[in-house]
Each structure stands twice: as structure tokens, then as C-alpha cells.
Short mmCIF file of C-alpha atoms in Angstrom, two decimals:
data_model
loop_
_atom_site.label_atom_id
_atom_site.label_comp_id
_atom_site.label_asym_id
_atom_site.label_seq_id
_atom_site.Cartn_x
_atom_site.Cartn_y
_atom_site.Cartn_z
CA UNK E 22 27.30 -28.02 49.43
CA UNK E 23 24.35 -30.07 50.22
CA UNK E 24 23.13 -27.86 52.81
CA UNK E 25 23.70 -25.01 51.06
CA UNK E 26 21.75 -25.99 47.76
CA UNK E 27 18.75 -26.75 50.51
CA UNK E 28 19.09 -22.94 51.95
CA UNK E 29 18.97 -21.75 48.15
CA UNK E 30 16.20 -23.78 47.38
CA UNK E 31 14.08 -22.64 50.57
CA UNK E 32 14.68 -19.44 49.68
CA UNK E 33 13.56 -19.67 46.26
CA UNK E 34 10.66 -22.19 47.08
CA UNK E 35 9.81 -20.92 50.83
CA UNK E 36 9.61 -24.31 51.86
CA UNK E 37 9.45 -22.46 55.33
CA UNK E 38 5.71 -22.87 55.62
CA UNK E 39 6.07 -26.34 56.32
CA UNK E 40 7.71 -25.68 59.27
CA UNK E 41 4.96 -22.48 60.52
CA UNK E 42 2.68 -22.35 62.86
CA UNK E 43 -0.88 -20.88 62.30
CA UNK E 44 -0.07 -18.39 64.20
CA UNK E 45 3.22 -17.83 61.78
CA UNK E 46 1.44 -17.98 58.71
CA UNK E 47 -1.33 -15.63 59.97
CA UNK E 48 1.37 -12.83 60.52
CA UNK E 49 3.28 -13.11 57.66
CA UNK E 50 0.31 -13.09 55.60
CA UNK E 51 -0.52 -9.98 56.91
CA UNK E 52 2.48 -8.44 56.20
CA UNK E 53 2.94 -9.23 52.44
CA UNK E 54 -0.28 -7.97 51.87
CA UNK E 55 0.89 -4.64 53.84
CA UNK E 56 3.93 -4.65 52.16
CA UNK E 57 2.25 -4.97 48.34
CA UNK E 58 -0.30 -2.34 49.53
CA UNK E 59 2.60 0.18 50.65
CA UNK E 60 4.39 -0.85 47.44
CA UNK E 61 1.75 0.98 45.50
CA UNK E 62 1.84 4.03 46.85
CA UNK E 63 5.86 4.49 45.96
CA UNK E 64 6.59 6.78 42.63
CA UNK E 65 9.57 6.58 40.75
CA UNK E 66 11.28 9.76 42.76
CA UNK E 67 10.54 7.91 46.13
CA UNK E 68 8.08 10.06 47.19
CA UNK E 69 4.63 9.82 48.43
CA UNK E 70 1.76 11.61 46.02
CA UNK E 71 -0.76 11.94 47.72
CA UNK E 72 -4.67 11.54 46.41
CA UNK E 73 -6.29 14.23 44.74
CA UNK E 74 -9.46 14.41 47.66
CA UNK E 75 -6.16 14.47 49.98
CA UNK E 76 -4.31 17.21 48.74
CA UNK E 77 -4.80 21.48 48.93
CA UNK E 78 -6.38 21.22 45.26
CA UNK E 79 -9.80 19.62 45.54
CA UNK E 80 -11.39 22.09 42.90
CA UNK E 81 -9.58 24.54 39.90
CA UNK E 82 -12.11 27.08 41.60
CA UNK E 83 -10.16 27.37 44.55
CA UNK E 84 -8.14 31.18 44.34
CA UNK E 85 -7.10 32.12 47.41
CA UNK E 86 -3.54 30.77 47.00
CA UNK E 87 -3.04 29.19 43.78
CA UNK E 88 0.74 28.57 43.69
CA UNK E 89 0.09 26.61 46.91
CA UNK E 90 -3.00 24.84 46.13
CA UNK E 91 -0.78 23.61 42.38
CA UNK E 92 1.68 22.39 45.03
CA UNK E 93 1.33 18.88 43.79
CA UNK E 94 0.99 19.94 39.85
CA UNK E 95 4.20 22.06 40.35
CA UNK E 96 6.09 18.94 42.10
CA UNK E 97 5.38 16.64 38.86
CA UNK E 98 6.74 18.74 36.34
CA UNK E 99 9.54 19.30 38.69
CA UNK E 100 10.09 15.66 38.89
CA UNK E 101 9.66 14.99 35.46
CA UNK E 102 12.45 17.84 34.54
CA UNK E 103 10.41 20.83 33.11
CA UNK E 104 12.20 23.64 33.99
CA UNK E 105 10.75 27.20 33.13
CA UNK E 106 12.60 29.52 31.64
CA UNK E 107 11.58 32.76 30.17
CA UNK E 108 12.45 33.71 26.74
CA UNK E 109 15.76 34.92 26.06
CA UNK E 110 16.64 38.34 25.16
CA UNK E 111 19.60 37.39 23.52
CA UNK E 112 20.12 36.37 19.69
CA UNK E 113 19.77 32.72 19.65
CA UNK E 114 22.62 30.69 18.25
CA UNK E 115 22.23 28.92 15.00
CA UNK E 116 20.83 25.55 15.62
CA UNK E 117 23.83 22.69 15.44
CA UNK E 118 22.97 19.65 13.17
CA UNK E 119 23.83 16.50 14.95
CA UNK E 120 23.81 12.95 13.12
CA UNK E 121 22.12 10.65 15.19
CA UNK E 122 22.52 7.36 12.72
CA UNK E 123 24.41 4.28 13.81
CA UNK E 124 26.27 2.54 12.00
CA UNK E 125 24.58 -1.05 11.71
CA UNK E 126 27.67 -3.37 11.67
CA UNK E 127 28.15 -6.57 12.21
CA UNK E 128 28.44 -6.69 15.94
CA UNK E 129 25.02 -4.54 16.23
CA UNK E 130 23.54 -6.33 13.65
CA UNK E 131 24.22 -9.78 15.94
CA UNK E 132 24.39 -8.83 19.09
CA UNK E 133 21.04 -8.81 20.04
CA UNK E 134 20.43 -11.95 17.84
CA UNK E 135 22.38 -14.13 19.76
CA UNK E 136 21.70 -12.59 23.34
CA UNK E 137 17.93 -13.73 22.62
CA UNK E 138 19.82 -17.20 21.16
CA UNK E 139 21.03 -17.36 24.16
CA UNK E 140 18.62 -17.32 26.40
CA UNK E 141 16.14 -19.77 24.91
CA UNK E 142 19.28 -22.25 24.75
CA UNK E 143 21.01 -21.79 27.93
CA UNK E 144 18.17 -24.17 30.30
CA UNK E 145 18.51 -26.60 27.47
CA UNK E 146 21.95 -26.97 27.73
CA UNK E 147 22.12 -26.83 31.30
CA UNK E 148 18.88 -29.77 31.61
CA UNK E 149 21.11 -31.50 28.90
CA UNK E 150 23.95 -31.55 30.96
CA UNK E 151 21.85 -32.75 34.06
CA UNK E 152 21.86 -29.59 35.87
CA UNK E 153 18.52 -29.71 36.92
CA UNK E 154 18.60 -27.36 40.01
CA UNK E 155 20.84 -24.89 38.31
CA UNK E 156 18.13 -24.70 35.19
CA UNK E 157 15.26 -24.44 38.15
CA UNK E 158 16.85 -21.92 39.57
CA UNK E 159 17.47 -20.51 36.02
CA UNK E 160 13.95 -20.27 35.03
CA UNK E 161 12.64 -19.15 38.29
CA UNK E 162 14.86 -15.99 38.22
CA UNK E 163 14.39 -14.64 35.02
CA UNK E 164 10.30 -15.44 35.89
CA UNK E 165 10.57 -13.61 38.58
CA UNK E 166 12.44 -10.79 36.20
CA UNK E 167 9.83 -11.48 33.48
CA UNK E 168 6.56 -10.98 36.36
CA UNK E 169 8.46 -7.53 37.35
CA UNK E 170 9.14 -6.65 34.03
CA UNK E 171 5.71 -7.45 32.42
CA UNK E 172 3.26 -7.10 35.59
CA UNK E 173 4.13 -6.01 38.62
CA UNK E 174 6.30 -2.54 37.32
CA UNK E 175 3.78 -2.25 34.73
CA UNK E 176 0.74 -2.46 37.54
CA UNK E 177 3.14 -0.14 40.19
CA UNK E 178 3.61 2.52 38.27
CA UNK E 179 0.12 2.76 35.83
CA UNK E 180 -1.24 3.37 39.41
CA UNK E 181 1.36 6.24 39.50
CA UNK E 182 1.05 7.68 36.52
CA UNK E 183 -2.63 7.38 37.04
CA UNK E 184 -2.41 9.55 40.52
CA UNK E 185 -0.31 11.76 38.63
CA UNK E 186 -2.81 12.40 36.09
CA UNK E 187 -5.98 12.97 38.38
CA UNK E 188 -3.54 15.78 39.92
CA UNK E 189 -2.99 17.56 36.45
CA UNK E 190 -7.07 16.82 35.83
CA UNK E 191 -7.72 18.50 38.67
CA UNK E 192 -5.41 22.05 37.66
CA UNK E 193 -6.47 25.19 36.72
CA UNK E 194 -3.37 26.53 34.54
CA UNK E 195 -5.04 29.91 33.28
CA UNK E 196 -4.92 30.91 37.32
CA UNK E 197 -1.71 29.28 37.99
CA UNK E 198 0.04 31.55 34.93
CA UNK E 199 -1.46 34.34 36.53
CA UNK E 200 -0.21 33.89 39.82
CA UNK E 201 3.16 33.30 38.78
CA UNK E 202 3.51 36.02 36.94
CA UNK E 203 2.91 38.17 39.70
CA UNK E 204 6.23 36.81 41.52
CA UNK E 205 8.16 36.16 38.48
CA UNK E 206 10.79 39.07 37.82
CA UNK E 207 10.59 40.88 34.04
CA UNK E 208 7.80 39.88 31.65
CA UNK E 209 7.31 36.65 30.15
CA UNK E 210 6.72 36.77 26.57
CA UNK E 211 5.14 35.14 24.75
CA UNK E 212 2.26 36.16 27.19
CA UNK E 213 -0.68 34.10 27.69
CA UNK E 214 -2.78 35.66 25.38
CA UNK E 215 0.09 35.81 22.55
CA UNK E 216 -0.19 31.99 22.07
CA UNK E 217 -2.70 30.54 19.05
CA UNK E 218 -3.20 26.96 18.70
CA UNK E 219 -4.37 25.51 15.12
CA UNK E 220 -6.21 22.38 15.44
CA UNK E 221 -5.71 20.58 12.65
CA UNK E 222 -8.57 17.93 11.98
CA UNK E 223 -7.60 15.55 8.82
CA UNK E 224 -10.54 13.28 7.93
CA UNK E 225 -11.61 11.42 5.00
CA UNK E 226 -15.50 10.14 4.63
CA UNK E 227 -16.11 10.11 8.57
CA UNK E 228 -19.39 10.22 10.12
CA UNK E 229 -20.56 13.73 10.69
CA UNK E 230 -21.60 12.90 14.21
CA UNK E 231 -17.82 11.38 15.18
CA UNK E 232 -16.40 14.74 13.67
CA UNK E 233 -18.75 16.70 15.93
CA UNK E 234 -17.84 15.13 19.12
CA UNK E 235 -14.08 15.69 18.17
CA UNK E 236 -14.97 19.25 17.77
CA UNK E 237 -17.29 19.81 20.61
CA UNK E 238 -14.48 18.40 23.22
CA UNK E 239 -12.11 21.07 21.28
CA UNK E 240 -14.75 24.04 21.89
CA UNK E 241 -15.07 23.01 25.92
CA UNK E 242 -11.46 24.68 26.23
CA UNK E 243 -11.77 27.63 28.47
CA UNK E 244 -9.30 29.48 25.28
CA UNK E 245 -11.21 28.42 22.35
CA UNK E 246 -12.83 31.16 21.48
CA UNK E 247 -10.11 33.19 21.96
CA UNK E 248 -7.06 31.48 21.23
CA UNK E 249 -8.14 28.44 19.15
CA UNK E 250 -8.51 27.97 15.42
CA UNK E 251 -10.06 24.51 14.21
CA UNK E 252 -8.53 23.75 10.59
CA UNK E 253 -10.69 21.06 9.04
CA UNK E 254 -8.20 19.55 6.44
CA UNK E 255 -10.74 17.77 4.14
CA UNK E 256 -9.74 15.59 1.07
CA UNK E 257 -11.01 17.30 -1.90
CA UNK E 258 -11.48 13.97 -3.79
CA UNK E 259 -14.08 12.76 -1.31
CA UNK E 260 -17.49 13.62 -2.48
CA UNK E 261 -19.61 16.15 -0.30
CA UNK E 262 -16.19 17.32 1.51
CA UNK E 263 -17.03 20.84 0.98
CA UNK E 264 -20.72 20.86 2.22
CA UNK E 265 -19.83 18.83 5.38
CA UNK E 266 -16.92 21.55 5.91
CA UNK E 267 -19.64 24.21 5.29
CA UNK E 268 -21.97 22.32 7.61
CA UNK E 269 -19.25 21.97 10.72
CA UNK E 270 -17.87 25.54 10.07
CA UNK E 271 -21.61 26.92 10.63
CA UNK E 272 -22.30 25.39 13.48
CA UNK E 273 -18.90 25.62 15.41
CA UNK E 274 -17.74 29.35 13.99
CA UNK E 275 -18.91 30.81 17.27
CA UNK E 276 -16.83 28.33 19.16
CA UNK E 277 -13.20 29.26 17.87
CA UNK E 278 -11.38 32.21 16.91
CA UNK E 279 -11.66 31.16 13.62
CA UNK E 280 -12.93 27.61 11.76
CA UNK E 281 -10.95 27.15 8.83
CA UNK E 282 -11.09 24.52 5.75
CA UNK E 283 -8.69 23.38 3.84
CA UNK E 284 -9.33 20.55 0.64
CA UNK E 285 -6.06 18.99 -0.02
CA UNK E 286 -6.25 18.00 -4.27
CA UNK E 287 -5.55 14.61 -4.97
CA UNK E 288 -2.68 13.16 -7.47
CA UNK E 289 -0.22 15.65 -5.96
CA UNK E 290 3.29 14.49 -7.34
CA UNK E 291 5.80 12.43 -5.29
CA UNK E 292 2.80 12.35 -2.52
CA UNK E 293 0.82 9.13 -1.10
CA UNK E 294 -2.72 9.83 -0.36
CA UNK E 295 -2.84 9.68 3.38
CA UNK E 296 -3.99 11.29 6.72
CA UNK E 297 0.39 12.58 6.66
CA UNK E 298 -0.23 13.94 3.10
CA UNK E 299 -3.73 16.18 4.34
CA UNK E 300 -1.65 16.84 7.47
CA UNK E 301 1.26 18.37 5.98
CA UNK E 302 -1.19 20.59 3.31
CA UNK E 303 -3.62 21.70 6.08
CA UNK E 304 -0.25 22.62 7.72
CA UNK E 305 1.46 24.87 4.73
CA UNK E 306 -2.21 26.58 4.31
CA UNK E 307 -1.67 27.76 7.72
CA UNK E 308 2.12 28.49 7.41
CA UNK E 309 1.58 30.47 4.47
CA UNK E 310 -2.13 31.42 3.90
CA UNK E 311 -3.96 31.65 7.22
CA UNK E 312 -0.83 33.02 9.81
CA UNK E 313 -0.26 36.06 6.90
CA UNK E 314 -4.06 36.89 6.68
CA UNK E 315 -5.20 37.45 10.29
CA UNK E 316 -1.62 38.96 11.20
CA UNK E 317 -0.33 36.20 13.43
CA UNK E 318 3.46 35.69 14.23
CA UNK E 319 4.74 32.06 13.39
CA UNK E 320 6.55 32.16 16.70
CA UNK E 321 3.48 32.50 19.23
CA UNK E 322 1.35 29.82 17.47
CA UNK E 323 1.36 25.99 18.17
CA UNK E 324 -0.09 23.09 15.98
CA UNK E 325 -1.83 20.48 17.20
CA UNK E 326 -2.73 17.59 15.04
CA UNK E 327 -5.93 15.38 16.02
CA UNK E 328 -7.44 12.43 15.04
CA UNK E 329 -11.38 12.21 14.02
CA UNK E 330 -12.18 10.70 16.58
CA UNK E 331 -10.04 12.54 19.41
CA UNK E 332 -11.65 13.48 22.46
CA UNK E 333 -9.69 16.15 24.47
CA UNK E 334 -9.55 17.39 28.31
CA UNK E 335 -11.22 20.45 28.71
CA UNK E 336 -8.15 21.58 30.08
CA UNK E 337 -5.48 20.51 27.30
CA UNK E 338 -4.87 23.22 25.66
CA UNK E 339 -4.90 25.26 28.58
CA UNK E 340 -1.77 23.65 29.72
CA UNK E 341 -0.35 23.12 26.50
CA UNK E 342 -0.39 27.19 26.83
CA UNK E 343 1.16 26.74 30.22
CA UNK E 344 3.73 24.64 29.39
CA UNK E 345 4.56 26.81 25.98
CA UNK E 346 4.91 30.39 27.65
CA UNK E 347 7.57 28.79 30.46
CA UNK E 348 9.28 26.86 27.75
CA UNK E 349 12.07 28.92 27.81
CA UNK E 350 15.78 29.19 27.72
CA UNK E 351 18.85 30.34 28.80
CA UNK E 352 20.40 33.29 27.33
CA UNK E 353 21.74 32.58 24.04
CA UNK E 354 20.48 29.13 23.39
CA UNK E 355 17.17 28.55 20.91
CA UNK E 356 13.84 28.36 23.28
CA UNK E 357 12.72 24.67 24.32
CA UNK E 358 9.13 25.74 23.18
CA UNK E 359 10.72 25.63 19.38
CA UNK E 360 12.32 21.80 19.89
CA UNK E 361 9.44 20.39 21.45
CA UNK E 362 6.76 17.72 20.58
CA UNK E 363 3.92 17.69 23.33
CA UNK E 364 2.15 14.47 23.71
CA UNK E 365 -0.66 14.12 26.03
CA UNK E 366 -0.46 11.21 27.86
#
């Protein structure tokens, strides 16, 4: 057993060194830094994604074969399970309700309580009980979990998503939609140009500067001026809401399809004053004010809901579009587009 505890520990340890030559040391160095290098360039499906500056799409200007060039765009979404369906021509079942609360019993209520109890107490009682190369080896192995856990999958896979990202920075969706669409069988509907986003902008006594950037990263959408409408939702209980809306509205109405103000009244019943309590009123004005009056259909329009101070991609709502239109379904079942929260990343 002696023996054996001294393999374990020069595993652990790599007491190994001792023993190396320069020449030794020089070559394995070498090849953990190869092997952490190579690490990075692993993604979660095992597969290698390749740089931007290495791949066919170096610029969204490039036409000449656009499915091809969106190879690695196409590959991403495939990974990440969008699958693109076009809308069904079937009647759509009624929508099931499913109860999604757990019970919180005793056992669920404990559980992870005494896990985490656990834990912390189990080197203790092991150092306690004079086990001191069973609590070393205790500690060192949930480090080692705790450094993969906390650092090293963390680090991996940020440079992943962030090679993932540069790919989709670096797509033109407009294009890709059309080329699609000229090898996908039947029409797709909604169409591109069916789809309307409402940006809605809640704010209370910002800066008139910080709600101008928001805006102006908005307007540098390809689509804004025709397929965007800002929605200011202003609090009417701040002073000078109006003018500021009147302000922004004059300078940015040649941006958008349409700049649009809303002042949501304060002491509403039942409501908290809030950026969710604009929100929602900016959203029923255009539910039931905006969508009747310039003849829109509730089904080809998409809200987005922005902070003051957001800054978009110039390209955001573009694929937001994208992924809309091919968020499809199967014959009979309710489109994904309808049960679907996007998120940019």
C-alpha cells in the first residue's frame, strides 16, 4: 500500500521532475504548452471553427455564392439546434398549458443544504481522523474541479463563443435570405419584408445625448427605415418628457418607418412605477393603438425592448429578421417564431 500511495501522490504532485533531465523537462514543457494551445481551439461539438480572416466570408459584400460563403454562420445555428421551418399551412393546435412548479418538499428543500454541509465538513473530518493524505488528495481534486469549473471552461469556451460571434459579425443575412429562397421549395411567409420590429425605448430623466446614441446604433440597421419603428415610452410624470420626445422624434423621423411616443401616466392602480410598468404600456399602445392605425398584422411584427443606454450591431435586427421568417414549424404545431424570446448574446 505504501508504494501505491507514492504512485498516487506522484501523480497528483508530479514529483517526476525530480527525477528529469534538462533535456526531459525541455520537451515536456513544450508539449503542455502545445497541448493548452490546441485545447483552445476545440468547441463544444468537437469541431474546429476556424478564424473569420480564415474562412470563405471575409466581407458581407462578397455575392457570388452566398450560401457557401455563410458556410460557417449556417454550421452554428446548426450546432446550436435552429432548425428552419417554414410556416405551416395547417390550423395550428391549441397551445397545451403545462405546470412547470415543483413541489418544494422537504427533501428539495434540504438536499442541497446538506450536499454544500457536506462538503465544507468532509476534509475536517477526515484531518480529524488523521487522514491527512486522503484530505490532500481531497482538496486537490475538487481544486482541480473548482480551476475547470471557474477558469479554465470558463476561459475555453469565452474564446469559442467569441470565434463564434466574429463569424455572425461578419454575416450578411438580408443576402443570405435571398439566396435561400431561391432553393427553398414553396414560399416562405412571413417574407422578409412582412416582418416590423417595434423598438421599444423606456427611459426616465436620461441624458439626451445617451438616448441619441441608443437611437443612432438602432438607425445604422440596413431595415430601419423600412422595417423599424422606434417607440419612445416616456414617463409622463417626468418634467420636459414630451419636448425631449418631440426633440428625438424630429431628428430621427427620417431614420425609421415610423418614431412613435408614448407617456405612460403615473399612479396607475395595482402598478409599481418602473422601467416593467412603461414597458408593458409602451407595449399595449402598440398592441392596440399603433398595429390598428398603420394596418399592420400582429403576427409579422416583433418587439424588441432596449435599454437607454443599448448599443446595437448594425446587423441585429437584420438577423433577428432572419432568424424570425425560418422560425417555423411542422404542420400542425404553433410556429417557434410565436414561443420565442431572442437574446443577443
Amino acid at each position: 500500500s505504501i508504494y501505491a500511495f507514492t504512485a498516487i501522490e506522484g501523480l497528483l504532485f508530479f514529483r517526476e521532475w525530480e527525477h528529469m533531465t534538462n533535456v526531459d523537462i525541455i520537451v515536456f514543457t513544450i508539449s503542455c504548452v502545445t497541448t493548452v494551445v490546441a485545447v483552445s481551439y476545440i468547441s463544444p461539438a468537437h469541431t474546429l471553427i476556424p478564424h473569420p480572416s480564415q474562412s470563405f466570408l471575409n466581407s458581407p459584400l462578397l455575392k457570388a455564392n452566398t450560401i457557401k460563403e455563410h458556410g460557417m454562420v449556417l454550421e452554428i445555428m446548426e450546432e446550436h439546434g435552429f432548425n428552419k421551418c417554414r410556416q405551416s399551412t395547417e390550423v395550428c393546435k391549441n397551445l397545451e398549458v403545462v405546470d412547470m412548479s415543483v413541489p418544494m418538499k422537504f427533501t428539495y428543500r434540504w438536499f442541497p443544504i446538506m450536499s454544500m454541509v457536506a462538503a465544507v465538513a468532509c476534509p475536517w473530518l477526515l484531518f480529524s481522523m488523521d487522514c491527512v493524505f486522503a484530505t490532500l488528495v481531497y482538496l486537490t481534486l475538487y481544486g482541480l474541479y473548482s480551476g475547470w469549473t471557474l477558469g479554465l471552461h470558463v476561459s475555453i469556451f469565452g474564446y469559442v463563443g467569441m470565434k463564434k460571434i466574429a463569424h455572425y459579425d461578419n454575416a450578411d443575412f438580408q443576402e443570405l435570405y435571398r439566396a435561400e429562397r431561391k432553393v427553398t421549395k414553396g414560399e416562405l411567409t412571413p417574407a422578409w419584408e412582412d416582418v416590423v420590429h417595434f423598438v421599444i425605448l423606456p427611459n426616465y430623466k436620461e441624458d439626451l445625448e445617451v438616448l441619441r446614441l441608443a437611437i443612432r446604433s438602432i438607425a445604422g440597421s440596413q431595415i430601419a427605415l423600412a422595417q423599424i419603428c422606434l417607440v419612445l415610452a416616456m414617463e409622463e410624470r417626468e418634467e420636459g418628457a414630451r419636448e425631449k420626445a418631440d426633440i428625438l422624434t424630429r431628428e430621427f423621423e427620417g431614420s425609421f418607418r415610423r418614431c412613435l411616443a408614448t407617456y405612460h401616466p403615473p399612479n396607475l392602480p395595482g402598478e409599481v412605477p418602473g422601467k416593467s410598468a412603461n414597458t408593458r404600456w409602451a407595449a399595449c399602445r402598440v398592441l392596440e393603438e399603433f398595429l390598428p392605425s398603420l394596418g399592420l398584422c400582429t403576427t409579422n411584427c416583433v418587439l424588441t425592448v432596449a435599454d437607454a443606454d443599448s448599443e446595437f450591431h448594425q446587423e441585429y435586427f437584420a438577423a433577428l429578421t432572419y432568424h424570425f421568417v425560418f422560425a417555423g414549424s411542422p404542420d400542425g404545431e404553433t410556429p417557434v417564431r410565436f414561443l420565442t424570446i431572442w437574446q443577443p448574446p
